[in-house]
mmCIF file with all atom_site columns, C-alpha atoms in Angstrom:
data_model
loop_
_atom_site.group_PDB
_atom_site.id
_atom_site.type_symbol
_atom_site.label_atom_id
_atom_site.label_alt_id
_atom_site.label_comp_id
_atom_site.label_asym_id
_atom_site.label_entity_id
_atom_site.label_seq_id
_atom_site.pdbx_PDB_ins_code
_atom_site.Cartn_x
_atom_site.Cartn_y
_atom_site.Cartn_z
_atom_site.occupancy
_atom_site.B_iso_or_equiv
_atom_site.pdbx_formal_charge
_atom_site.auth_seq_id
_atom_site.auth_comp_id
_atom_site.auth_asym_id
_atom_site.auth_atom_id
_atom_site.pdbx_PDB_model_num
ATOM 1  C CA . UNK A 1 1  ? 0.000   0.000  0.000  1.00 51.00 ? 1  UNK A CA 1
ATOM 2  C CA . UNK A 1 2  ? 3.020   2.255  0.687  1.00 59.00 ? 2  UNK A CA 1
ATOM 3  C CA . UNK A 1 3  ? 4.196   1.608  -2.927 1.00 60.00 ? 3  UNK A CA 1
ATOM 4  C CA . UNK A 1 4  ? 0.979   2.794  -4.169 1.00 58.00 ? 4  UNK A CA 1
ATOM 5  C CA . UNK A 1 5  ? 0.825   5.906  -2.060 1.00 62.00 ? 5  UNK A CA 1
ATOM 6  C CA . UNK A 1 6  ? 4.274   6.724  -3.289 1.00 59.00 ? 6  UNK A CA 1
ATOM 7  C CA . UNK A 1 7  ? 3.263   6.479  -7.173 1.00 60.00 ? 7  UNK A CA 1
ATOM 8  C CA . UNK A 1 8  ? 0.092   8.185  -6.372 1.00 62.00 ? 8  UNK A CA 1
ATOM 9  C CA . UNK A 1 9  ? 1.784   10.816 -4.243 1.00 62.00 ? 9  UNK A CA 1
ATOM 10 C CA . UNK A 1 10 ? -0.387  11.274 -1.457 1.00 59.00 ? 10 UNK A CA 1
ATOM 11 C CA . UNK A 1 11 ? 0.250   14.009 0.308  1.00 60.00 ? 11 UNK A CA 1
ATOM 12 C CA . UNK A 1 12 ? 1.525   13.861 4.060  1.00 61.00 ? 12 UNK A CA 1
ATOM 13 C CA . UNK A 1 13 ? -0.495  15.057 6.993  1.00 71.00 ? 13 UNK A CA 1
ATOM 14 C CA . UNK A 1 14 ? 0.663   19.094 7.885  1.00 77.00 ? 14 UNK A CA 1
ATOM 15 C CA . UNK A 1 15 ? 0.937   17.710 11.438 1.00 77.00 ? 15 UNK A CA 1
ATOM 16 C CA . UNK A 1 16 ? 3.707   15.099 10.366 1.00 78.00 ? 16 UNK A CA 1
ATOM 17 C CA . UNK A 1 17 ? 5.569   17.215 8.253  1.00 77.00 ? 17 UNK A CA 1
ATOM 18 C CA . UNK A 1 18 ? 5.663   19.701 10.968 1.00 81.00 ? 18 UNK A CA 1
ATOM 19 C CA . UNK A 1 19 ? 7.550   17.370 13.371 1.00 81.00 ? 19 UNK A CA 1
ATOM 20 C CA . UNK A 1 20 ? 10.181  16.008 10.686 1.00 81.00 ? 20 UNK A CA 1
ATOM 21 C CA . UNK A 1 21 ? 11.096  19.652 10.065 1.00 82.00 ? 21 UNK A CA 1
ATOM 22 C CA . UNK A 1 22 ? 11.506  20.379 14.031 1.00 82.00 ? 22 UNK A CA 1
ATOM 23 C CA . UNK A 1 23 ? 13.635  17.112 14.204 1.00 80.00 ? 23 UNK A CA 1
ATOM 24 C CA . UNK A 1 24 ? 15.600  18.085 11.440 1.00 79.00 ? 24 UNK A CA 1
ATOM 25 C CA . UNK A 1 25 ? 16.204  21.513 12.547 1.00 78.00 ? 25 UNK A CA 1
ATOM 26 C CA . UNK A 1 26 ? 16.946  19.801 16.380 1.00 76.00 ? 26 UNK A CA 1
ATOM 27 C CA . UNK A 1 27 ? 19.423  17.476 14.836 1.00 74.00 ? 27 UNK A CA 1
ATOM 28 C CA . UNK A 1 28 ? 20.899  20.239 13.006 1.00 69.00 ? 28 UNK A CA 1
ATOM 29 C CA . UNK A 1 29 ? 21.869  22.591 15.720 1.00 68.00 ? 29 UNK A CA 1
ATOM 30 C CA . UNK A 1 30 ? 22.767  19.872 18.257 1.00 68.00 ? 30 UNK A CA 1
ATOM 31 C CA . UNK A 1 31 ? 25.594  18.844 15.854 1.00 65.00 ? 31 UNK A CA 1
ATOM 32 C CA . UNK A 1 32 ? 27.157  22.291 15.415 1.00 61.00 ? 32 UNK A CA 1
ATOM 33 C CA . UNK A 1 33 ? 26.018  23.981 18.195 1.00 53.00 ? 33 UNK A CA 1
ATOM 34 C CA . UNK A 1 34 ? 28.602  24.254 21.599 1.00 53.00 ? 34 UNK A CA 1
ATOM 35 C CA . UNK A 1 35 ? 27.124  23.126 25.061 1.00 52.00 ? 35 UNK A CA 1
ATOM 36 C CA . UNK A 1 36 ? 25.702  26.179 27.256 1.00 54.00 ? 36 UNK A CA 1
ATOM 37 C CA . UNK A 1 37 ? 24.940  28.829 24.341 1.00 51.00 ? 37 UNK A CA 1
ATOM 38 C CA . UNK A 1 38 ? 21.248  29.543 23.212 1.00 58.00 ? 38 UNK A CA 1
ATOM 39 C CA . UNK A 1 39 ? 19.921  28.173 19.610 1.00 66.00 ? 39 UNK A CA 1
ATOM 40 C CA . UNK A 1 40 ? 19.479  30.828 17.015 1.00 75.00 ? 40 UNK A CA 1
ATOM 41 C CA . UNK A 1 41 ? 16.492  29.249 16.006 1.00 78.00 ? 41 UNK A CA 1
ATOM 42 C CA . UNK A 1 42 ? 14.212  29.384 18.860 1.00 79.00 ? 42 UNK A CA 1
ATOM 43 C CA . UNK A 1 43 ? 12.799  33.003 17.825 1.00 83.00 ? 43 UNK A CA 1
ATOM 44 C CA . UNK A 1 44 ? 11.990  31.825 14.281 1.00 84.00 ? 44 UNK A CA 1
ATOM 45 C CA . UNK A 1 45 ? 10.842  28.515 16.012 1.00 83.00 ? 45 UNK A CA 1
ATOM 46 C CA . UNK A 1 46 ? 8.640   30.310 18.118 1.00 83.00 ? 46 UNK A CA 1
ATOM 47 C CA . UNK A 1 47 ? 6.969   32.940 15.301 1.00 85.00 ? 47 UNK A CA 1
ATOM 48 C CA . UNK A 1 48 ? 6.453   29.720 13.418 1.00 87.00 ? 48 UNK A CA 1
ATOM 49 C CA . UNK A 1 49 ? 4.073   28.554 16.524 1.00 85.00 ? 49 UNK A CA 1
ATOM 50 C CA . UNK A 1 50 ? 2.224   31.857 16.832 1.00 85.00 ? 50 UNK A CA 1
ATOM 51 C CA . UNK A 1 51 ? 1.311   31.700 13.669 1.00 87.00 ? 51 UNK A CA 1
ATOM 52 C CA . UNK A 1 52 ? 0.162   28.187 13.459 1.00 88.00 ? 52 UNK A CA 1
ATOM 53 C CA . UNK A 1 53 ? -1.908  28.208 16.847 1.00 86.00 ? 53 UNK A CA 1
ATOM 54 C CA . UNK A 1 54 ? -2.925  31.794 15.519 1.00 85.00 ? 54 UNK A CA 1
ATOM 55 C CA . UNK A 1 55 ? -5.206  29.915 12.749 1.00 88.00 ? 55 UNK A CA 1
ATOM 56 C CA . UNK A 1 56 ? -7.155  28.166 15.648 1.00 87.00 ? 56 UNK A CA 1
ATOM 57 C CA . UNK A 1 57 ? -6.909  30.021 18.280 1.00 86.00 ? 57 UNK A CA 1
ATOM 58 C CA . UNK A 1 58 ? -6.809  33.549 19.227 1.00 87.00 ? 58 UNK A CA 1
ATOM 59 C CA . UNK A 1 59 ? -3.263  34.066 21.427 1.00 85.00 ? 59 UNK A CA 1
ATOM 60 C CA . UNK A 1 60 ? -1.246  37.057 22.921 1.00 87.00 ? 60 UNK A CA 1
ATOM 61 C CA . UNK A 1 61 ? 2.500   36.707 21.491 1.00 86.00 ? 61 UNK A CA 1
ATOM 62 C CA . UNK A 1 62 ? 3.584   37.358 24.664 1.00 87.00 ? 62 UNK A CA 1
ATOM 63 C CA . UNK A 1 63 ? 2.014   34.477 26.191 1.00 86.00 ? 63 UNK A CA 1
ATOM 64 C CA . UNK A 1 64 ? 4.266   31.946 24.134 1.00 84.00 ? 64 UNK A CA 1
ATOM 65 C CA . UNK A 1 65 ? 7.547   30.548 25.174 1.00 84.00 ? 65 UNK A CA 1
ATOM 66 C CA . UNK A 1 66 ? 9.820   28.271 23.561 1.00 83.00 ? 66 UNK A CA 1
ATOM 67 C CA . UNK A 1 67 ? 12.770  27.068 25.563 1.00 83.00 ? 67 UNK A CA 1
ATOM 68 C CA . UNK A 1 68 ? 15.555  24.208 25.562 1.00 80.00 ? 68 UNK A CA 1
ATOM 69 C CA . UNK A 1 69 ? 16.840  22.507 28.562 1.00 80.00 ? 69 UNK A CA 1
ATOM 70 C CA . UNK A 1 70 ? 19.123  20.183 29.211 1.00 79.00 ? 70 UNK A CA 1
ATOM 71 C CA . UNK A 1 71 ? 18.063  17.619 31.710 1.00 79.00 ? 71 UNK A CA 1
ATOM 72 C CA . UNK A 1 72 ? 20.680  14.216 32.410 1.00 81.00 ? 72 UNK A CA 1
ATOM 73 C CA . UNK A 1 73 ? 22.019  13.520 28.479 1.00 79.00 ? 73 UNK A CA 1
ATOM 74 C CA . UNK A 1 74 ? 19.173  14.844 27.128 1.00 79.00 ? 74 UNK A CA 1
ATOM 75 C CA . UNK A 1 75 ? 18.337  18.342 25.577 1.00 81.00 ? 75 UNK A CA 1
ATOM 76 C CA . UNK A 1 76 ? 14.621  19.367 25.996 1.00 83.00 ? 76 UNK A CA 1
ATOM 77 C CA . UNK A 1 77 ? 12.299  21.302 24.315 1.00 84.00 ? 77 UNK A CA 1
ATOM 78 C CA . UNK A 1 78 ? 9.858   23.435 26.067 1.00 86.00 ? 78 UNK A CA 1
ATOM 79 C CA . UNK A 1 79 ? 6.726   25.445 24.798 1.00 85.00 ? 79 UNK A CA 1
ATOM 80 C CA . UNK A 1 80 ? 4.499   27.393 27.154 1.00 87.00 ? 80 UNK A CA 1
ATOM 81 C CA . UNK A 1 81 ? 0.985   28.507 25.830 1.00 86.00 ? 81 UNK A CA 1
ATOM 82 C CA . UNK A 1 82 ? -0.855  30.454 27.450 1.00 86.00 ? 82 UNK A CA 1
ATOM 83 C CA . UNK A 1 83 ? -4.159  29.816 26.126 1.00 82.00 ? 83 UNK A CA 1
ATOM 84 C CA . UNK A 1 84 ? -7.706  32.226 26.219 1.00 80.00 ? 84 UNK A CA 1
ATOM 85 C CA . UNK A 1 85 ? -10.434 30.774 29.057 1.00 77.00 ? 85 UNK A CA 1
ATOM 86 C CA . UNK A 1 86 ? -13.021 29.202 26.759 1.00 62.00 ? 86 UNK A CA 1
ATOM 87 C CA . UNK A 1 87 ? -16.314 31.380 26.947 1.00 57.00 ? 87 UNK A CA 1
#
């Protein structure tokens, strides 16, 4: 069935594509990045997500925060939303 997708082309779900991107860009910056500094990418990361949660739901800039951590081996990536109360 794969095989025929592929010949077909059936386009992939926005939601996947979305995640290979991040883990490209994630692999990307661990590899030439040095331990302690900041990622240059985590402002253009984190205009990316306004603007995505922007088409559902109504959110103050401000109220977004996209962070990375490093916790035991392991680098982590952090997003805060704030979101609206639902009325």
């Amino acid at each position: 069935m794969s095989l025929l997708s592929f010949l077909l082309g059936e386009k992939k779900k926005t939601a996947s594509v979305a995640k290979e991107r991040l883990q490209i860009i994630l692999a990307h910056e661990r590899s030439g990045r040095n331990p302690g500094l900041s990622p240059d990418y985590l402002p253009a990361l984190q205009r990316d997500l306004i603007a995505v949660i922007s088409k559902y739901v109504k959110i103050d800039p401000a109220h977004l925060k996209v962070d990375i951590q490093k916790q035991d081996n392991f680098e982590v990536l952090e997003v805060k939303i704030e979101l609206p109360d639902a009325r």
